[in-house]
mmCIF file of C-alpha atoms in Angstrom:
data_model
loop_
_atom_site.group_PDB
_atom_site.id
_atom_site.type_symbol
_atom_site.label_atom_id
_atom_site.label_comp_id
_atom_site.label_asym_id
_atom_site.label_seq_id
_atom_site.Cartn_x
_atom_site.Cartn_y
_atom_site.Cartn_z
ATOM 1 C CA MET D 1 -7.406 -5.688 9.615
ATOM 2 C CA SER D 2 -10.206 -5.758 11.758
ATOM 3 C CA ASP D 3 -13.299 -4.444 13.727
ATOM 4 C CA HIS D 4 -11.053 -4.973 16.813
ATOM 5 C CA ARG D 5 -8.350 -3.538 16.713
ATOM 6 C CA PRO D 6 -7.251 -0.135 16.660
ATOM 7 C CA ASP D 7 -6.973 1.155 12.869
ATOM 8 C CA ARG D 8 -4.567 4.224 11.780
ATOM 9 C CA ARG D 9 -6.486 7.171 13.258
ATOM 10 C CA SER D 10 -6.730 5.326 16.897
ATOM 11 C CA PHE D 11 -4.460 5.391 19.708
ATOM 12 C CA LEU D 12 -4.131 3.709 21.950
ATOM 13 C CA ALA D 13 -3.776 4.048 25.819
ATOM 14 C CA ALA D 14 -0.338 2.819 25.952
ATOM 15 C CA ALA D 15 1.912 5.331 27.435
ATOM 16 C CA GLY D 16 5.324 6.617 25.185
ATOM 17 C CA LEU D 17 3.716 5.518 21.900
ATOM 18 C CA ALA D 18 4.469 8.164 19.616
ATOM 19 C CA ALA D 19 6.747 8.464 15.904
ATOM 20 C CA VAL D 20 10.072 6.350 15.970
ATOM 21 C CA GLY D 21 12.850 9.346 16.101
ATOM 22 C CA THR D 22 13.338 12.024 14.043
ATOM 23 C CA ALA D 23 16.088 11.507 11.918
ATOM 24 C CA VAL D 24 15.427 10.336 8.745
ATOM 25 C CA THR D 25 18.033 8.254 7.186
ATOM 26 C CA VAL D 26 18.470 8.199 3.345
ATOM 27 C CA ALA D 27 20.295 4.379 2.644
ATOM 28 C CA THR D 28 22.221 3.320 -0.319
ATOM 29 C CA GLY D 29 23.108 -0.694 -0.019
ATOM 30 C CA SER D 30 23.973 -1.276 3.270
ATOM 31 C CA SER D 31 25.057 2.411 4.325
ATOM 32 C CA ALA D 32 23.323 5.203 5.710
ATOM 33 C CA PHE D 33 23.414 8.671 4.964
ATOM 34 C CA ALA D 34 21.881 11.467 7.052
ATOM 35 C CA ALA D 35 19.648 13.339 5.587
ATOM 36 C CA GLY D 36 20.614 16.237 3.560
ATOM 37 C CA HIS D 37 23.823 14.606 2.150
ATOM 38 C CA PRO D 38 23.873 13.416 -1.029
ATOM 39 C CA ALA D 39 23.880 10.199 -2.205
ATOM 40 C CA PRO D 40 26.058 7.936 -3.799
ATOM 41 C CA ARG D 41 25.111 7.373 -7.284
ATOM 42 C CA ARG D 42 23.365 4.518 -8.343
ATOM 43 C CA ALA D 43 22.426 2.795 -12.241
ATOM 44 C CA ARG D 44 18.737 0.629 -12.311
ATOM 45 C CA ALA D 45 19.159 -3.105 -11.969
ATOM 46 C CA ALA D 46 20.863 -3.943 -14.808
ATOM 47 C CA THR D 47 18.603 -6.062 -17.783
ATOM 48 C CA GLY D 48 17.978 -9.695 -16.430
ATOM 49 C CA ALA D 49 18.246 -9.302 -13.218
ATOM 50 C CA PHE D 50 14.943 -9.173 -11.690
ATOM 51 C CA ALA D 51 13.699 -6.260 -9.828
ATOM 52 C CA VAL D 52 9.260 -5.180 -8.793
ATOM 53 C CA PRO D 53 8.110 -2.868 -11.168
ATOM 54 C CA ILE D 54 6.591 0.930 -10.419
ATOM 55 C CA ASP D 55 2.784 0.295 -9.617
ATOM 56 C CA SER D 56 2.029 2.269 -13.310
ATOM 57 C CA ALA D 57 4.083 0.064 -15.499
ATOM 58 C CA PRO D 58 2.047 -2.847 -17.912
ATOM 59 C CA HIS D 59 -0.707 -5.130 -15.855
ATOM 60 C CA THR D 60 -1.210 -8.251 -17.202
ATOM 61 C CA ARG D 61 -4.652 -8.078 -14.207
ATOM 62 C CA THR D 62 -5.248 -7.344 -10.332
ATOM 63 C CA TRP D 63 -4.735 -9.451 -7.837
ATOM 64 C CA MET D 64 -8.084 -9.228 -4.889
ATOM 65 C CA ALA D 65 -8.899 -11.002 -2.214
ATOM 66 C CA TRP D 66 -12.494 -11.652 -0.883
ATOM 67 C CA PRO D 67 -13.441 -11.734 2.833
ATOM 68 C CA ASP D 68 -15.578 -14.029 4.661
ATOM 69 C CA SER D 69 -15.023 -13.837 8.337
ATOM 70 C CA THR D 70 -17.519 -13.132 10.143
ATOM 71 C CA ALA D 71 -14.931 -13.680 13.561
ATOM 72 C CA ILE D 72 -12.418 -10.863 11.740
ATOM 73 C CA TYR D 73 -15.997 -7.930 10.762
ATOM 74 C CA GLY D 74 -18.953 -9.101 12.658
ATOM 75 C CA ARG D 75 -21.146 -6.518 11.621
ATOM 76 C CA LYS D 76 -19.259 -4.527 9.503
ATOM 77 C CA LEU D 77 -18.428 -7.929 6.971
ATOM 78 C CA ALA D 78 -21.115 -6.647 4.056
ATOM 79 C CA GLY D 79 -20.062 -3.926 3.704
ATOM 80 C CA MET D 80 -16.676 -4.684 3.769
ATOM 81 C CA GLN D 81 -17.945 -7.272 0.958
ATOM 82 C CA ALA D 82 -19.544 -4.596 -1.234
ATOM 83 C CA ASN D 83 -16.451 -2.386 -1.482
ATOM 84 C CA ILE D 84 -13.919 -5.218 -2.902
ATOM 85 C CA ALA D 85 -17.108 -5.588 -5.067
ATOM 86 C CA LEU D 86 -17.013 -2.022 -5.901
ATOM 87 C CA ILE D 87 -13.237 -2.260 -6.816
ATOM 88 C CA ALA D 88 -12.670 -5.223 -8.420
ATOM 89 C CA ASP D 89 -15.699 -4.483 -11.414
ATOM 90 C CA THR D 90 -14.178 -1.070 -11.085
ATOM 91 C CA ILE D 91 -10.603 -2.222 -12.156
ATOM 92 C CA ALA D 92 -11.812 -5.126 -14.616
ATOM 93 C CA ARG D 93 -13.279 -1.962 -16.831
ATOM 94 C CA PHE D 94 -9.736 -1.690 -17.731
ATOM 95 C CA GLU D 95 -7.439 -4.321 -17.546
ATOM 96 C CA PRO D 96 -8.573 -8.485 -15.951
ATOM 97 C CA VAL D 97 -9.220 -8.932 -11.846
ATOM 98 C CA SER D 98 -8.180 -12.067 -9.983
ATOM 99 C CA LEU D 99 -10.065 -12.610 -7.396
ATOM 100 C CA LEU D 100 -8.819 -14.859 -4.501
ATOM 101 C CA ALA D 101 -11.911 -16.974 -2.589
ATOM 102 C CA ASN D 102 -12.575 -19.819 0.152
ATOM 103 C CA ALA D 103 -14.278 -21.957 -1.377
ATOM 104 C CA ALA D 104 -17.623 -21.504 0.502
ATOM 105 C CA SER D 105 -17.543 -17.882 -1.093
ATOM 106 C CA VAL D 106 -17.271 -18.886 -4.429
ATOM 107 C CA ALA D 107 -20.484 -19.009 -5.267
ATOM 108 C CA ALA D 108 -21.263 -15.667 -3.182
ATOM 109 C CA ALA D 109 -18.283 -12.952 -4.535
ATOM 110 C CA ARG D 110 -18.792 -14.307 -7.876
ATOM 111 C CA ARG D 111 -22.578 -12.963 -7.953
ATOM 112 C CA ALA D 112 -22.060 -10.091 -5.713
ATOM 113 C CA CYS D 113 -18.861 -9.245 -8.749
ATOM 114 C CA THR D 114 -20.648 -7.983 -12.526
ATOM 115 C CA ASN D 115 -18.031 -7.365 -14.298
ATOM 116 C CA GLY D 116 -17.560 -10.457 -16.525
ATOM 117 C CA ASN D 117 -13.607 -9.182 -15.946
ATOM 118 C CA VAL D 118 -13.872 -10.560 -12.922
ATOM 119 C CA THR D 119 -12.956 -13.892 -12.716
ATOM 120 C CA VAL D 120 -13.614 -15.388 -8.317
ATOM 121 C CA ILE D 121 -10.733 -17.821 -8.131
ATOM 122 C CA GLY D 122 -11.708 -20.665 -4.922
ATOM 123 C CA SER D 123 -8.646 -23.227 -4.951
ATOM 124 C CA ILE D 124 -6.108 -20.596 -2.794
ATOM 125 C CA PRO D 125 -7.707 -19.712 0.922
ATOM 126 C CA VAL D 126 -7.549 -15.935 2.488
ATOM 127 C CA ASP D 127 -8.161 -15.123 5.930
ATOM 128 C CA ASP D 128 -8.684 -11.753 4.445
ATOM 129 C CA CYS D 129 -8.880 -9.439 1.808
ATOM 130 C CA TRP D 130 -5.878 -7.068 1.823
ATOM 131 C CA LEU D 131 -3.726 -8.689 -0.739
ATOM 132 C CA ARG D 132 -1.361 -6.329 -1.051
ATOM 133 C CA ASP D 133 -0.322 -6.564 2.294
ATOM 134 C CA SER D 134 -0.677 -10.501 2.142
ATOM 135 C CA GLY D 135 0.348 -11.925 -1.684
ATOM 136 C CA PRO D 136 3.778 -12.092 -3.585
ATOM 137 C CA VAL D 137 5.335 -9.339 -5.206
ATOM 138 C CA PHE D 138 5.824 -10.076 -8.754
ATOM 139 C CA ARG D 139 9.226 -9.109 -10.658
ATOM 140 C CA THR D 140 10.800 -8.507 -14.176
ATOM 141 C CA ASP D 141 13.425 -8.820 -15.830
ATOM 142 C CA GLY D 142 13.384 -6.137 -18.520
ATOM 143 C CA THR D 143 13.713 -9.417 -21.458
ATOM 144 C CA GLY D 144 10.374 -11.194 -20.870
ATOM 145 C CA GLY D 145 10.707 -12.933 -17.726
ATOM 146 C CA LEU D 146 8.297 -13.072 -14.529
ATOM 147 C CA ASP D 147 9.236 -14.011 -11.103
ATOM 148 C CA THR D 148 7.839 -13.406 -7.282
ATOM 149 C CA VAL D 149 9.363 -12.300 -4.336
ATOM 150 C CA GLY D 150 7.557 -12.996 -0.532
ATOM 151 C CA LEU D 151 7.522 -10.612 2.394
ATOM 152 C CA ASN D 152 7.035 -13.685 4.895
ATOM 153 C CA PHE D 153 3.359 -11.882 6.403
ATOM 154 C CA ASN D 154 3.519 -12.531 9.867
ATOM 155 C CA GLY D 155 -0.444 -10.541 10.228
ATOM 156 C CA TRP D 156 1.194 -7.761 10.686
ATOM 157 C CA GLY D 157 3.728 -8.425 14.086
ATOM 158 C CA ASN D 158 1.108 -10.943 14.832
ATOM 159 C CA HIS D 159 -1.745 -8.008 16.022
ATOM 160 C CA GLN D 160 -4.019 -9.625 13.737
ATOM 161 C CA SER D 161 -4.404 -13.389 14.675
ATOM 162 C CA GLN D 162 -6.757 -15.092 12.123
ATOM 163 C CA HIS D 163 -3.880 -14.827 9.385
ATOM 164 C CA ALA D 164 -2.064 -18.485 8.220
ATOM 165 C CA ASN D 165 -3.780 -18.907 5.194
ATOM 166 C CA ASP D 166 -2.471 -15.190 4.589
ATOM 167 C CA ALA D 167 0.969 -16.124 6.031
ATOM 168 C CA LEU D 168 1.234 -18.873 2.846
ATOM 169 C CA VAL D 169 -1.142 -17.360 0.131
ATOM 170 C CA ALA D 170 2.510 -15.764 -1.743
ATOM 171 C CA GLN D 171 4.183 -19.030 -2.057
ATOM 172 C CA ARG D 172 0.449 -20.494 -3.207
ATOM 173 C CA LEU D 173 -0.466 -17.840 -5.808
ATOM 174 C CA ALA D 174 3.081 -18.245 -7.331
ATOM 175 C CA ALA D 175 2.589 -22.024 -7.753
ATOM 176 C CA HIS D 176 -1.034 -21.598 -8.955
ATOM 177 C CA LEU D 177 0.979 -19.441 -12.184
ATOM 178 C CA GLY D 178 3.657 -22.344 -12.503
ATOM 179 C CA LEU D 179 6.566 -18.527 -11.461
ATOM 180 C CA ALA D 180 9.433 -19.220 -9.096
ATOM 181 C CA PHE D 181 9.395 -18.187 -5.865
ATOM 182 C CA THR D 182 11.864 -16.633 -3.693
ATOM 183 C CA PRO D 183 11.049 -15.515 0.337
ATOM 184 C CA ALA D 184 12.886 -12.286 1.442
ATOM 185 C CA GLY D 185 15.524 -11.910 3.335
ATOM 186 C CA LEU D 186 13.162 -9.832 6.317
ATOM 187 C CA VAL D 187 9.425 -9.721 7.547
ATOM 188 C CA SER D 188 7.204 -6.839 6.100
ATOM 189 C CA GLU D 189 4.149 -6.141 4.225
ATOM 190 C CA GLY D 190 3.761 -4.835 0.190
ATOM 191 C CA GLY D 191 2.447 -1.694 1.645
ATOM 192 C CA ALA D 192 5.025 -0.456 3.988
ATOM 193 C CA ILE D 193 7.791 -0.704 0.882
ATOM 194 C CA GLU D 194 7.090 1.865 -2.158
ATOM 195 C CA THR D 195 9.553 1.332 -5.041
ATOM 196 C CA ASP D 196 10.339 4.145 -8.102
ATOM 197 C CA GLY D 197 11.012 0.489 -9.882
ATOM 198 C CA ALA D 198 14.230 2.136 -10.684
ATOM 199 C CA GLY D 199 16.572 1.159 -7.328
ATOM 200 C CA THR D 200 15.312 3.672 -5.205
ATOM 201 C CA LEU D 201 12.559 2.131 -2.059
ATOM 202 C CA MET D 202 10.970 4.612 0.359
ATOM 203 C CA ALA D 203 9.743 3.231 3.738
ATOM 204 C CA THR D 204 8.759 3.964 7.408
ATOM 205 C CA MET D 205 11.130 3.001 10.129
ATOM 206 C CA SER D 206 8.343 2.097 12.648
ATOM 207 C CA SER D 207 6.803 -0.807 10.293
ATOM 208 C CA ILE D 208 9.481 -2.212 9.205
ATOM 209 C CA ILE D 209 12.125 -1.456 11.583
ATOM 210 C CA ASN D 210 9.821 -3.014 14.308
ATOM 211 C CA PRO D 211 10.587 -5.687 16.654
ATOM 212 C CA ASP D 212 7.249 -7.294 15.418
ATOM 213 C CA ARG D 213 8.807 -7.560 12.452
ATOM 214 C CA ASN D 214 12.285 -7.882 12.408
ATOM 215 C CA PRO D 215 13.465 -8.123 16.202
ATOM 216 C CA ASN D 216 16.820 -9.437 15.052
ATOM 217 C CA LEU D 217 17.831 -7.105 12.502
ATOM 218 C CA THR D 218 19.641 -4.641 12.591
ATOM 219 C CA GLN D 219 18.997 -1.512 10.102
ATOM 220 C CA THR D 220 21.773 -2.635 7.802
ATOM 221 C CA GLN D 221 20.034 -5.501 7.276
ATOM 222 C CA ILE D 222 16.900 -5.295 7.118
ATOM 223 C CA GLU D 223 18.371 -2.588 4.071
ATOM 224 C CA GLN D 224 20.600 -5.230 2.185
ATOM 225 C CA ALA D 225 17.181 -7.900 3.154
ATOM 226 C CA MET D 226 14.906 -5.032 -0.003
ATOM 227 C CA CYS D 227 17.089 -3.848 -1.927
ATOM 228 C CA ALA D 228 18.034 -7.416 -2.768
ATOM 229 C CA ALA D 229 14.066 -8.402 -2.908
ATOM 230 C CA TYR D 230 12.880 -5.689 -5.001
ATOM 231 C CA GLY D 231 16.175 -5.216 -7.245
ATOM 232 C CA ALA D 232 16.987 -1.935 -5.276
ATOM 233 C CA ALA D 233 19.863 0.114 -4.558
ATOM 234 C CA GLN D 234 18.416 2.338 -2.121
ATOM 235 C CA VAL D 235 16.260 3.432 0.484
ATOM 236 C CA ILE D 236 13.835 5.919 1.898
ATOM 237 C CA TRP D 237 13.833 6.024 5.032
ATOM 238 C CA PHE D 238 11.243 8.262 7.527
ATOM 239 C CA PRO D 239 10.569 8.156 11.427
ATOM 240 C CA GLY D 240 6.868 6.812 10.894
ATOM 241 C CA ILE D 241 4.725 6.131 13.006
ATOM 242 C CA SER D 242 4.927 3.074 15.913
ATOM 243 C CA GLY D 243 1.798 1.550 18.049
ATOM 244 C CA GLN D 244 -0.848 3.944 16.898
ATOM 245 C CA ASP D 245 -2.311 1.212 13.967
ATOM 246 C CA ILE D 246 -2.023 -2.208 13.216
ATOM 247 C CA THR D 247 0.701 -1.193 10.223
ATOM 248 C CA ASP D 248 2.500 0.791 12.603
ATOM 249 C CA ASP D 249 1.858 3.265 9.500
ATOM 250 C CA HIS D 250 2.476 2.254 6.316
ATOM 251 C CA VAL D 251 4.239 5.023 3.443
ATOM 252 C CA ASP D 252 0.949 3.863 1.448
ATOM 253 C CA ALA D 253 -0.813 5.756 2.828
ATOM 254 C CA THR D 254 1.110 8.734 2.061
ATOM 255 C CA SER D 255 4.332 9.141 -0.135
ATOM 256 C CA ARG D 256 3.726 7.367 -3.130
ATOM 257 C CA PHE D 257 6.377 7.279 -6.545
ATOM 258 C CA LEU D 258 5.034 8.488 -9.949
ATOM 259 C CA ALA D 259 7.888 7.761 -11.847
ATOM 260 C CA PRO D 260 11.868 7.636 -11.410
ATOM 261 C CA GLY D 261 12.525 11.355 -9.601
ATOM 262 C CA ALA D 262 9.155 11.792 -8.669
ATOM 263 C CA ALA D 263 6.792 11.426 -5.762
ATOM 264 C CA LEU D 264 3.199 12.144 -4.759
ATOM 265 C CA VAL D 265 2.979 12.893 -0.708
ATOM 266 C CA GLN D 266 -0.812 13.784 0.983
ATOM 267 C CA THR D 267 -0.506 16.695 3.243
ATOM 268 C CA PRO D 268 -2.298 18.541 6.694
ATOM 269 C CA ASN D 269 -5.384 20.122 5.607
ATOM 270 C CA PRO D 270 -5.336 24.193 7.503
ATOM 271 C CA ALA D 271 -8.655 22.838 8.248
ATOM 272 C CA ASP D 272 -7.997 20.154 10.176
ATOM 273 C CA PRO D 273 -5.706 20.890 14.059
ATOM 274 C CA PRO D 274 -2.324 19.126 13.887
ATOM 275 C CA ASP D 275 -1.683 15.747 15.277
ATOM 276 C CA ILE D 276 0.585 13.316 14.797
ATOM 277 C CA TRP D 277 -0.384 12.146 11.443
ATOM 278 C CA SER D 278 -0.699 15.518 10.173
ATOM 279 C CA ASP D 279 3.062 16.231 10.929
ATOM 280 C CA ASP D 280 4.168 12.379 9.827
ATOM 281 C CA GLU D 281 2.938 13.706 6.399
ATOM 282 C CA GLN D 282 4.588 17.330 6.175
ATOM 283 C CA GLN D 283 7.977 15.376 7.689
ATOM 284 C CA GLN D 284 7.391 12.806 4.622
ATOM 285 C CA TYR D 285 6.932 15.526 2.373
ATOM 286 C CA ASP D 286 9.951 17.631 3.802
ATOM 287 C CA THR D 287 11.786 14.724 3.703
ATOM 288 C CA LEU D 288 11.751 13.452 -0.210
ATOM 289 C CA ALA D 289 12.024 17.498 -1.261
ATOM 290 C CA GLY D 290 15.452 17.516 -0.142
ATOM 291 C CA ALA D 291 16.171 13.534 -1.065
ATOM 292 C CA THR D 292 17.942 12.627 -3.991
ATOM 293 C CA ASP D 293 17.151 9.040 -5.953
ATOM 294 C CA ALA D 294 19.268 5.771 -6.672
ATOM 295 C CA ALA D 295 20.598 7.510 -9.391
ATOM 296 C CA GLY D 296 21.657 10.169 -7.804
ATOM 297 C CA SER D 297 18.512 12.351 -9.271
ATOM 298 C CA PRO D 298 16.712 15.149 -6.969
ATOM 299 C CA ILE D 299 12.967 14.322 -6.393
ATOM 300 C CA SER D 300 10.244 16.029 -7.394
ATOM 301 C CA VAL D 301 7.127 16.371 -4.912
ATOM 302 C CA THR D 302 3.687 17.043 -5.810
ATOM 303 C CA ALA D 303 1.009 17.612 -2.659
ATOM 304 C CA LEU D 304 -1.959 15.927 -2.705
ATOM 305 C CA GLN D 305 -4.568 17.757 -0.124
ATOM 306 C CA SER D 306 -6.071 15.960 2.289
ATOM 307 C CA PRO D 307 -10.200 16.315 2.854
ATOM 308 C CA ASP D 308 -11.556 18.598 5.794
ATOM 309 C CA TYR D 309 -12.279 15.742 8.616
ATOM 310 C CA ASN D 310 -15.638 18.300 9.385
ATOM 311 C CA LEU D 311 -16.623 17.611 5.999
ATOM 312 C CA ILE D 312 -16.182 13.508 4.886
ATOM 313 C CA ARG D 313 -19.331 11.358 4.987
ATOM 314 C CA GLN D 314 -17.107 10.187 8.538
ATOM 315 C CA THR D 315 -17.386 11.451 12.037
ATOM 316 C CA SER D 316 -15.269 9.008 13.596
ATOM 317 C CA VAL D 317 -11.568 10.253 13.795
ATOM 318 C CA ASN D 318 -10.818 6.323 13.311
ATOM 319 C CA PHE D 319 -11.375 6.985 9.789
ATOM 320 C CA VAL D 320 -8.304 6.698 7.155
ATOM 321 C CA ASP D 321 -8.649 9.989 4.611
ATOM 322 C CA SER D 322 -6.566 8.666 2.656
ATOM 323 C CA TYR D 323 -6.367 10.194 -1.530
ATOM 324 C CA ALA D 324 -2.146 8.648 -1.424
ATOM 325 C CA ASN D 325 -4.273 5.285 -1.520
ATOM 326 C CA TYR D 326 -4.412 5.415 -5.238
ATOM 327 C CA TYR D 327 -4.325 2.357 -7.179
ATOM 328 C CA VAL D 328 -3.165 2.392 -10.589
ATOM 329 C CA CYS D 329 -3.822 0.280 -13.159
ATOM 330 C CA ASN D 330 -3.746 -0.013 -17.047
ATOM 331 C CA GLY D 331 -5.523 3.146 -18.837
ATOM 332 C CA ALA D 332 -7.666 4.582 -15.230
ATOM 333 C CA VAL D 333 -5.908 5.516 -11.538
ATOM 334 C CA ILE D 334 -8.743 4.554 -8.396
ATOM 335 C CA SER D 335 -8.735 6.688 -6.295
ATOM 336 C CA ALA D 336 -10.788 7.459 -3.049
ATOM 337 C CA GLN D 337 -13.598 10.342 -2.721
ATOM 338 C CA PHE D 338 -14.521 11.565 0.948
ATOM 339 C CA GLY D 339 -17.059 13.582 0.825
ATOM 340 C CA ASP D 340 -14.683 16.670 0.773
ATOM 341 C CA ARG D 341 -16.468 18.510 -2.454
ATOM 342 C CA THR D 342 -13.793 20.841 -2.973
ATOM 343 C CA ALA D 343 -11.125 18.513 -1.363
ATOM 344 C CA ASP D 344 -11.987 15.396 -3.216
ATOM 345 C CA ALA D 345 -12.374 17.854 -6.984
ATOM 346 C CA ASN D 346 -9.704 19.287 -5.681
ATOM 347 C CA ALA D 347 -7.679 16.010 -6.233
ATOM 348 C CA ARG D 348 -9.302 14.025 -9.248
ATOM 349 C CA GLN D 349 -7.246 17.313 -10.786
ATOM 350 C CA VAL D 350 -4.004 16.496 -8.764
ATOM 351 C CA LEU D 351 -4.497 13.225 -9.900
ATOM 352 C CA GLN D 352 -5.715 13.601 -13.723
ATOM 353 C CA ASN D 353 -2.767 16.358 -13.942
ATOM 354 C CA LEU D 354 -0.228 13.597 -12.973
ATOM 355 C CA PHE D 355 -1.700 11.044 -15.127
ATOM 356 C CA PRO D 356 -3.324 12.922 -18.946
ATOM 357 C CA ASP D 357 -3.022 9.440 -20.345
ATOM 358 C CA ARG D 358 -5.992 7.864 -17.990
ATOM 359 C CA THR D 359 -9.478 7.551 -16.534
ATOM 360 C CA ILE D 360 -9.612 8.831 -13.055
ATOM 361 C CA VAL D 361 -12.440 7.244 -11.279
ATOM 362 C CA GLN D 362 -13.273 8.284 -7.409
ATOM 363 C CA LEU D 363 -15.187 6.000 -5.230
ATOM 364 C CA ASN D 364 -16.600 6.277 -2.126
ATOM 365 C CA ILE D 365 -14.700 2.814 0.257
ATOM 366 C CA ASP D 366 -16.316 4.283 3.474
ATOM 367 C CA ASN D 367 -15.746 1.039 4.790
ATOM 368 C CA LEU D 368 -11.403 -0.015 4.237
ATOM 369 C CA GLY D 369 -11.760 3.180 5.453
ATOM 370 C CA ASN D 370 -13.167 2.824 8.779
ATOM 371 C CA GLN D 371 -11.236 -0.383 8.707
ATOM 372 C CA GLY D 372 -7.983 0.876 8.369
ATOM 373 C CA GLY D 373 -7.332 0.059 4.525
ATOM 374 C CA GLY D 374 -7.698 1.337 0.672
ATOM 375 C CA ILE D 375 -7.685 0.733 -3.076
ATOM 376 C CA HIS D 376 -3.943 0.127 -2.774
ATOM 377 C CA CYS D 377 -4.505 -1.633 0.136
ATOM 378 C CA VAL D 378 -6.527 -4.153 -1.327
ATOM 379 C CA THR D 379 -5.009 -4.690 -5.018
ATOM 380 C CA GLN D 380 -1.826 -6.421 -5.820
ATOM 381 C CA PRO D 381 -0.529 -5.517 -10.022
ATOM 382 C CA GLN D 382 0.966 -8.930 -11.902
ATOM 383 C CA PRO D 383 2.525 -6.828 -14.263
ATOM 384 C CA THR D 384 3.437 -7.657 -17.784
ATOM 385 C CA PRO D 385 6.700 -9.146 -18.212
#
């Protein structure tokens, strides 16, 4: 994610790039079902089998990474570093944060992060800060075990050329912790796959069923690989949007699981003119509202309205205004605010209602937003086994 690449709302000049299809399927294991047809009832992964827990499960720590590349960010690097330090220091009020940094940048990262609960680690080189996408996905087995799976990060379909270290960071971090590491049977990014921790995944077709990531895999093979990696039984697919941003429309900017059978979707602001992104938000909401989870239960969906683009601090249409890209840590939910006071307050209240026992902290992370990401994108939870 760099200042010379298209971000989430940056349209490409090439003709024909639009939403990927109109059909939405709910896939269970290797079988796909048309939207509206109930999926077979499936139980959650058995105790002793590794599965990726939902983000709101208890954490041992949060992992992050320190950006230091002027080749990627140029004059925007200082702003990116300031946002990373702000997020790390904020999460560190609630749980330990381990921040990966290149050896030459360890001292700068330590100076920037003032909370003593942030530990800077200089032994694992990184290219960029989007550790949700490049880092290991942690799994638990319900009996005190912890392992990792790698999603074979390839620079968002090789759209960012500088990713040789990030392609190895998942495996290197697992080795640093002494944890078993298994490469997944597909290429993806952590922000592209959302799990309820009980057998159900959701993702956009545009991001994963994509020749930039998985040119030789069928949808069935991709579903099987996702379920095997996450310890899941079902995938809820959204069409998504291809070619308009480097992620090809990661699901974590729009839709999140709150618990098994419960989800949140960021929905369009009535003051904004319709565009492909607002259509995508509405489509994801409608799909989830009519879906069932891996246990066969209907999914209740909470709408979280986007801010008014006319009232936010940033004037660029390229800015990512995602409240849904929040991060749940021990005792808190760390979310963004954008300068639309009414929408910011509403987002705070919605999140407080959904997480009544956690502190809601809203941060100005406009520098990240201008680079096509948010708080969830730069954090990777290590769950407590």
